[in-house]
Amino acid sequence: MSVAAAIKGWCPDAWHPMMAGDGLLLRIRPRLGRMTAGQVLALCEVARVHGNGQIDLTSRANLQLRGFDANSCQAAIDQLVAHMLVDPDPILEMRRAVLVTPDWRMGDDTQRIADALMLRVGDLPDLPGKMGFAIDAGDAPVLGDASADFRIERGRSGGLIVRADGRETGVPVAADGAVDALIALAHWFVESGGPSARRMARHRADLPDWATGNEPPAPGDASLLPGEHALGAVYGLPFGRIDANALAAAMTATGAPALRITPWRMVLFEGALPQRIAGFVTDPADPALRIDACPGAPACPAATIETRDLALQLAPHLSGRLHVSGCAKGCAKAGPADVVLTGRDGHFDLGFAARAGDPSAQSGLTPAQILAHFESRR
């Protein structure tokens, strides 16, 4: 099947690439957020041979390969399908927007529910392109700030709950009934007019009685940080970007049997020991880990200004979270940040405790003015 450029406003996937400033962009959804070493090396080869060699990690624990044209894009998809990184059925691939707790273990609730859902994605209705599922069934939820519309979480009582995003509470569910509940909730969303709202949190229809509960999620746990982990070692990636050559070299250097992707622009090398690896962050205090910044101009046609050079210069002057967005869409971070810069007409709007595109405290600032402002506050 030939690929076609994705409709504007829909999230791309492998079969529906999106045109960016540096060519077509493919989004890959590793099953359960995990790739074997062989799959990682195959992915790096695809990125290097057919694209521009740049690989991005997204806030939904997806991977984006960049710099393709129509011919190289099809060749890339063929190889990704052969290595089981893309479903050969475009419809099923589109429905595999499933985010999982990154440090799941074989046989735990997260793994069993996510695998069962993957087997039944054909039972899901057609949903708006930005919608997805979160299977957050560890001892404590860790994906509360991640983008998802239908959630399985650990509840306050210690059992599992199914929760519609935007609702503060959920309803208890048994592990073996979790997938049935998610599929039923997705069908209710479509049948009750949800697609016009496009996201569950914006759909204000009353939930069906069976999905209405009063149990809140358990207190959330912290996200992963660079360093040792029970499964191996965690490494950060500035802006969530890595060169394919650097990633391939890291897989070889660590000897890791597999790599796990997180929604925090960090990766977990299974079985690896912490060590310095070119292109990766190993210090949990590194200012680069407090930054969310989209590719900006010229890589993204929606952006009107460069983002990442400014972000790196600015981060050491801040103690909180920084979000630098090339436009008001805020693709790098959906939630609020302590400091947010939103590109508009070649300048930045500055906001505090806000999202990209929110009303600003100051407008029309140049990068030099922004740097001078924060340097003077130290």
Coordinates of C-alpha atoms in Angstrom, one line a residue:
M1 CA 0.0 0.0 0.0
S2 CA 1.4 3.4 -0.9
V3 CA 1.7 6.1 1.8
A4 CA 0.2 9.5 1.7
A5 CA 0.8 12.7 3.6
A6 CA -1.3 12.9 6.8
I7 CA -4.3 15.2 7.0
K8 CA -3.3 18.4 8.9
G9 CA -4.4 18.2 12.6
W10 CA -4.1 14.4 12.8
C11 CA -1.2 12.7 14.4
P12 CA 1.1 10.9 11.9
D13 CA 2.0 7.3 12.0
A14 CA 4.1 5.1 9.8
W15 CA 1.4 4.7 7.1
H16 CA 0.3 8.3 7.3
P17 CA 3.5 10.5 7.3
M18 CA 3.4 14.2 8.0
M19 CA 5.3 16.8 6.0
A20 CA 7.8 18.8 8.1
G21 CA 10.4 21.4 7.2
D22 CA 13.0 18.7 6.8
G23 CA 10.9 16.2 4.8
L24 CA 8.3 13.6 5.7
L25 CA 8.1 12.4 9.3
L26 CA 7.2 8.8 10.3
R27 CA 6.0 8.0 13.8
I28 CA 6.7 4.5 15.2
R29 CA 4.9 2.9 18.1
P30 CA 7.1 0.2 19.6
R31 CA 5.0 -2.6 21.1
L32 CA 4.8 -2.0 24.9
G33 CA 7.4 0.7 24.4
R34 CA 10.2 -1.9 24.0
M35 CA 12.5 -2.8 21.2
T36 CA 15.0 -5.6 21.0
A37 CA 18.6 -4.7 20.2
G38 CA 18.1 -6.1 16.7
Q39 CA 15.0 -3.9 16.2
V40 CA 16.9 -0.8 17.5
L41 CA 19.8 -1.4 15.0
A42 CA 17.3 -1.9 12.2
L43 CA 15.5 1.3 13.1
C44 CA 18.8 3.2 13.1
E45 CA 19.7 1.8 9.7
V46 CA 16.3 2.9 8.3
A47 CA 16.8 6.4 9.8
R48 CA 20.3 6.6 8.4
V49 CA 19.8 5.1 5.0
H50 CA 16.4 6.4 4.0
G51 CA 15.9 9.5 6.3
N52 CA 18.2 12.2 7.7
G53 CA 19.4 10.1 10.6
Q54 CA 17.6 12.0 13.3
I55 CA 15.3 10.1 15.8
D56 CA 13.0 11.9 18.2
L57 CA 11.3 10.5 21.3
T58 CA 7.8 12.0 21.9
S59 CA 5.8 12.6 25.0
R60 CA 3.7 9.6 24.2
A61 CA 6.8 7.3 24.1
N62 CA 6.7 7.1 20.3
L63 CA 9.7 7.4 18.0
Q64 CA 9.8 9.8 15.0
L65 CA 12.1 9.3 12.0
R66 CA 12.7 12.4 9.9
G67 CA 13.8 13.6 6.5
F68 CA 12.1 11.1 4.1
D69 CA 10.7 11.7 0.6
A70 CA 7.9 9.7 -1.0
N71 CA 10.2 7.0 -2.4
S72 CA 12.5 6.6 0.7
C73 CA 9.4 6.6 2.9
Q74 CA 7.9 3.5 1.3
A75 CA 11.3 1.7 1.5
A76 CA 11.5 2.6 5.1
I77 CA 8.1 1.2 5.9
D78 CA 8.8 -2.0 4.2
Q79 CA 11.9 -2.6 6.4
L80 CA 10.0 -1.5 9.6
V81 CA 7.2 -3.9 8.9
A82 CA 9.8 -6.7 8.3
H83 CA 11.3 -6.1 11.7
M84 CA 7.8 -6.0 13.4
L85 CA 8.1 -2.3 14.3
V86 CA 5.1 -1.4 12.2
D87 CA 1.9 -3.3 11.7
P88 CA 1.4 -4.4 8.0
D89 CA -2.3 -3.3 8.3
P90 CA -2.5 0.5 8.3
I91 CA -5.8 0.5 10.2
L92 CA -4.5 -1.6 13.0
E93 CA -1.3 0.5 13.1
M94 CA -3.3 3.6 13.6
R95 CA -5.1 2.1 16.6
R96 CA -2.0 1.0 18.4
A97 CA -1.7 4.3 20.4
V98 CA -1.1 2.5 23.7
L99 CA 1.2 4.0 26.3
V100 CA 2.4 1.7 29.1
T101 CA 4.3 2.1 32.4
P102 CA 7.9 2.0 31.1
D103 CA 9.3 -0.4 33.8
W104 CA 6.7 -3.1 33.4
R105 CA 7.7 -6.6 34.2
M106 CA 6.7 -9.8 32.3
G107 CA 3.5 -11.1 33.8
D108 CA 2.5 -8.0 35.7
D109 CA -0.8 -6.3 35.2
T110 CA 0.5 -3.6 32.8
Q111 CA 2.1 -6.2 30.5
R112 CA -0.8 -8.6 30.5
I113 CA -3.5 -5.9 29.9
A114 CA -1.4 -4.1 27.3
D115 CA -0.8 -7.3 25.4
A116 CA -4.4 -8.2 25.5
L117 CA -5.4 -4.8 24.2
M118 CA -2.9 -5.1 21.4
L119 CA -4.6 -8.3 20.3
R120 CA -8.0 -6.7 20.2
V121 CA -7.3 -3.3 18.6
G122 CA -9.4 -4.5 15.7
D123 CA -12.4 -4.3 18.1
L124 CA -11.9 -0.6 18.7
P125 CA -14.0 2.0 16.8
D126 CA -12.5 4.6 14.6
L127 CA -11.3 7.4 17.0
P128 CA -9.9 10.9 16.3
G129 CA -6.2 10.7 15.4
K130 CA -4.8 12.2 18.6
M131 CA -6.6 9.8 21.0
G132 CA -4.8 7.1 22.9
F133 CA -4.8 4.6 25.8
A134 CA -2.7 4.5 29.0
I135 CA -2.0 1.2 30.8
D136 CA -0.6 2.5 34.1
A137 CA -1.1 -0.6 36.3
G138 CA 2.1 -0.6 38.4
D139 CA 2.2 -0.2 42.1
A140 CA 1.5 3.6 41.7
P141 CA 0.5 5.6 38.6
V142 CA 3.3 7.3 36.7
L143 CA 1.5 8.4 33.6
G144 CA -0.9 10.9 35.1
D145 CA 0.7 13.8 33.2
A146 CA 1.0 11.9 29.9
S147 CA -1.5 12.4 27.1
A148 CA -4.1 9.6 27.0
D149 CA -7.9 9.4 26.8
F150 CA -8.8 6.0 28.2
R151 CA -6.8 4.9 31.3
I152 CA -6.3 1.8 33.4
E153 CA -4.6 2.8 36.6
R154 CA -3.9 1.7 40.1
G155 CA -6.7 3.0 42.3
R156 CA -6.5 4.5 45.8
S157 CA -7.8 1.2 47.3
G158 CA -5.0 -0.8 45.6
G159 CA -7.0 -2.4 42.9
L160 CA -7.3 -1.3 39.2
I161 CA -9.7 1.4 38.0
V162 CA -10.8 2.4 34.5
R163 CA -10.9 6.2 34.2
A164 CA -12.0 8.5 31.4
D165 CA -9.4 11.3 31.0
G166 CA -10.7 14.6 32.4
R167 CA -12.6 12.8 35.2
E168 CA -11.0 12.8 38.6
T169 CA -12.3 9.4 39.6
G170 CA -12.8 6.0 38.0
V171 CA -14.6 2.7 38.5
P172 CA -13.0 -0.5 39.8
V173 CA -12.3 -3.2 37.3
A174 CA -10.7 -6.6 37.4
A175 CA -7.5 -7.2 35.4
D176 CA -9.2 -9.7 33.2
G177 CA -12.0 -7.3 32.5
A178 CA -9.9 -4.2 31.8
V179 CA -9.7 -4.6 28.0
D180 CA -13.4 -5.1 27.7
A181 CA -13.9 -2.0 29.7
L182 CA -11.6 0.1 27.6
I183 CA -13.1 -1.1 24.3
A184 CA -16.7 -0.4 25.7
L185 CA -15.6 3.1 26.8
A186 CA -14.2 3.8 23.4
H187 CA -17.4 2.8 21.7
W188 CA -19.4 4.9 24.1
F189 CA -17.2 7.9 23.3
V190 CA -18.0 7.5 19.6
E191 CA -21.7 6.8 20.0
S192 CA -22.2 9.7 22.4
G193 CA -20.8 12.3 20.0
G194 CA -17.3 12.4 21.4
P195 CA -15.5 12.7 18.0
S196 CA -16.8 16.3 17.7
A197 CA -14.8 17.1 20.9
R198 CA -11.8 15.2 19.6
R199 CA -10.5 14.3 23.1
M200 CA -12.1 12.6 26.1
A201 CA -11.2 15.4 28.5
R202 CA -13.2 17.8 26.3
H203 CA -16.2 15.5 25.9
R204 CA -18.7 16.5 28.6
A205 CA -21.4 13.9 28.1
D206 CA -22.4 11.9 31.2
L207 CA -20.5 8.6 31.4
P208 CA -22.6 5.4 31.2
D209 CA -23.6 4.1 34.6
W210 CA -21.1 1.2 34.4
A211 CA -18.2 3.6 33.9
T212 CA -19.2 6.0 36.6
G213 CA -17.2 5.5 39.8
N214 CA -15.8 7.5 42.7
E215 CA -12.4 6.0 43.3
P216 CA -9.5 8.3 42.6
P217 CA -6.2 7.0 41.3
A218 CA -3.5 6.1 43.8
P219 CA -1.0 8.8 44.6
G220 CA 1.4 9.2 41.7
D221 CA 5.0 8.1 41.7
A222 CA 7.9 10.1 40.2
S223 CA 9.0 9.5 36.7
L224 CA 12.3 7.9 35.9
L225 CA 15.6 9.7 36.3
P226 CA 19.0 9.0 34.7
G227 CA 21.0 6.4 36.6
E228 CA 20.8 2.8 37.8
H229 CA 17.4 1.0 37.6
A230 CA 16.3 -2.5 38.6
L231 CA 16.0 -3.4 34.9
G232 CA 19.2 -1.7 33.8
A233 CA 20.0 2.0 33.4
V234 CA 18.2 5.1 32.4
Y235 CA 19.6 7.8 30.1
G236 CA 18.2 11.2 29.2
L237 CA 18.1 12.7 25.7
P238 CA 18.2 16.5 25.3
F239 CA 14.9 17.5 23.6
G240 CA 14.3 13.7 23.1
R241 CA 16.5 13.7 20.0
I242 CA 19.3 11.3 19.1
D243 CA 21.4 10.7 16.0
A244 CA 20.9 7.2 14.6
N245 CA 24.7 6.6 14.6
A246 CA 24.9 7.5 18.3
L247 CA 22.0 5.3 19.3
A248 CA 23.4 2.3 17.4
A249 CA 26.8 2.9 19.0
A250 CA 25.1 3.0 22.4
M251 CA 23.4 -0.3 21.9
T252 CA 26.7 -1.9 21.0
A253 CA 28.6 -0.2 23.8
T254 CA 26.1 -1.3 26.5
G255 CA 25.4 -4.7 25.2
A256 CA 21.8 -4.2 26.2
P257 CA 19.4 -6.8 25.0
A258 CA 16.5 -4.3 24.6
L259 CA 15.7 -0.6 24.9
R260 CA 12.5 0.8 26.5
I261 CA 11.1 4.2 25.5
T262 CA 9.5 6.5 28.1
P263 CA 7.2 9.5 27.7
W264 CA 9.8 11.7 29.6
R265 CA 12.4 11.8 26.8
M266 CA 14.5 9.2 28.5
V267 CA 15.3 5.6 27.6
L268 CA 16.0 2.5 29.7
F269 CA 18.7 0.2 28.5
E270 CA 17.9 -3.2 29.9
G271 CA 20.8 -4.8 31.7
A272 CA 23.1 -1.9 31.1
L273 CA 25.3 -0.2 33.7
P274 CA 25.4 3.6 34.0
Q275 CA 28.2 5.1 32.1
R276 CA 28.9 8.1 29.9
I277 CA 27.7 7.6 26.4
A278 CA 28.0 10.3 23.7
G279 CA 24.7 12.0 23.1
F280 CA 23.0 10.9 26.3
V281 CA 22.5 12.6 29.7
T282 CA 23.6 10.7 32.8
D283 CA 23.3 13.5 35.4
P284 CA 19.8 13.8 36.9
A285 CA 20.5 17.5 37.6
D286 CA 21.4 18.4 34.0
P287 CA 19.4 21.5 33.0
A288 CA 18.7 19.9 29.7
L289 CA 16.3 17.5 31.4
R290 CA 14.1 20.4 32.5
I291 CA 13.5 21.5 28.9
D292 CA 10.7 20.8 26.5
A293 CA 11.3 22.3 23.1
C294 CA 9.9 21.4 19.7
P295 CA 12.2 21.3 16.6
G296 CA 11.2 24.9 15.8
A297 CA 12.1 26.7 12.5
P298 CA 13.1 25.7 9.9
A299 CA 12.4 22.0 10.7
C300 CA 8.7 22.6 11.4
P301 CA 6.7 24.7 8.9
A302 CA 4.3 25.9 11.6
A303 CA 7.1 27.4 13.6
T304 CA 8.2 31.0 13.0
I305 CA 11.4 31.0 15.1
E306 CA 14.3 28.7 16.2
T307 CA 13.7 27.1 19.6
R308 CA 16.4 24.8 20.8
D309 CA 19.5 26.9 20.9
L310 CA 17.6 29.5 23.0
A311 CA 16.3 26.7 25.3
L312 CA 19.8 25.4 26.0
Q313 CA 21.1 28.9 26.7
L314 CA 18.2 29.7 29.0
A315 CA 17.8 26.5 31.0
P316 CA 20.8 27.1 33.4
H317 CA 19.1 30.4 34.5
L318 CA 15.9 28.7 35.5
S319 CA 15.1 26.2 38.3
G320 CA 11.8 25.0 37.1
R321 CA 10.4 23.5 33.9
L322 CA 10.9 25.4 30.6
H323 CA 8.9 24.9 27.5
V324 CA 10.0 26.6 24.3
S325 CA 7.4 26.2 21.4
G326 CA 7.8 27.4 17.9
C327 CA 4.1 28.1 17.6
A328 CA 0.9 28.0 19.7
K329 CA 0.3 24.3 19.2
G330 CA 2.7 23.3 21.9
C331 CA 3.6 19.9 20.4
A332 CA 6.5 19.3 22.8
K333 CA 4.4 19.6 26.0
A334 CA 0.7 19.6 26.3
G335 CA 0.6 20.6 30.0
P336 CA 1.7 23.8 31.7
A337 CA 5.4 24.7 32.4
D338 CA 6.9 27.1 34.9
V339 CA 8.1 29.2 32.0
V340 CA 6.7 29.0 28.5
L341 CA 7.9 30.7 25.4
T342 CA 5.5 30.6 22.4
G343 CA 6.8 31.6 19.0
R344 CA 4.6 34.1 17.1
D345 CA 5.6 36.1 13.9
G346 CA 9.3 35.6 14.5
H347 CA 9.3 36.6 18.2
F348 CA 8.3 35.0 21.5
D349 CA 5.5 35.5 23.9
L350 CA 6.5 34.8 27.5
G351 CA 4.2 33.2 30.1
F352 CA 4.5 31.7 33.6
A353 CA 2.8 28.5 34.9
A354 CA 1.1 28.3 31.5
R355 CA 0.8 26.3 28.3
A356 CA 2.0 27.3 24.9
G357 CA -0.5 29.7 23.4
D358 CA -2.0 30.9 26.7
P359 CA -2.3 34.6 27.4
S360 CA 1.2 36.0 27.9
A361 CA 2.9 38.2 30.5
Q362 CA 5.0 39.8 27.8
S363 CA 4.8 39.7 24.0
G364 CA 7.0 40.3 21.0
L365 CA 10.4 39.4 22.7
T366 CA 13.6 38.5 20.9
P367 CA 15.8 35.7 22.1
A368 CA 18.4 38.3 23.2
Q369 CA 15.7 40.2 25.3
I370 CA 14.6 36.9 26.9
L371 CA 18.1 35.9 27.8
A372 CA 18.9 39.4 29.3
H373 CA 15.7 39.2 31.3
F374 CA 16.5 36.0 33.0
E375 CA 20.2 36.6 33.4
S376 CA 19.4 39.8 35.3
R377 CA 17.2 37.8 37.8
R378 CA 20.0 35.5 38.9

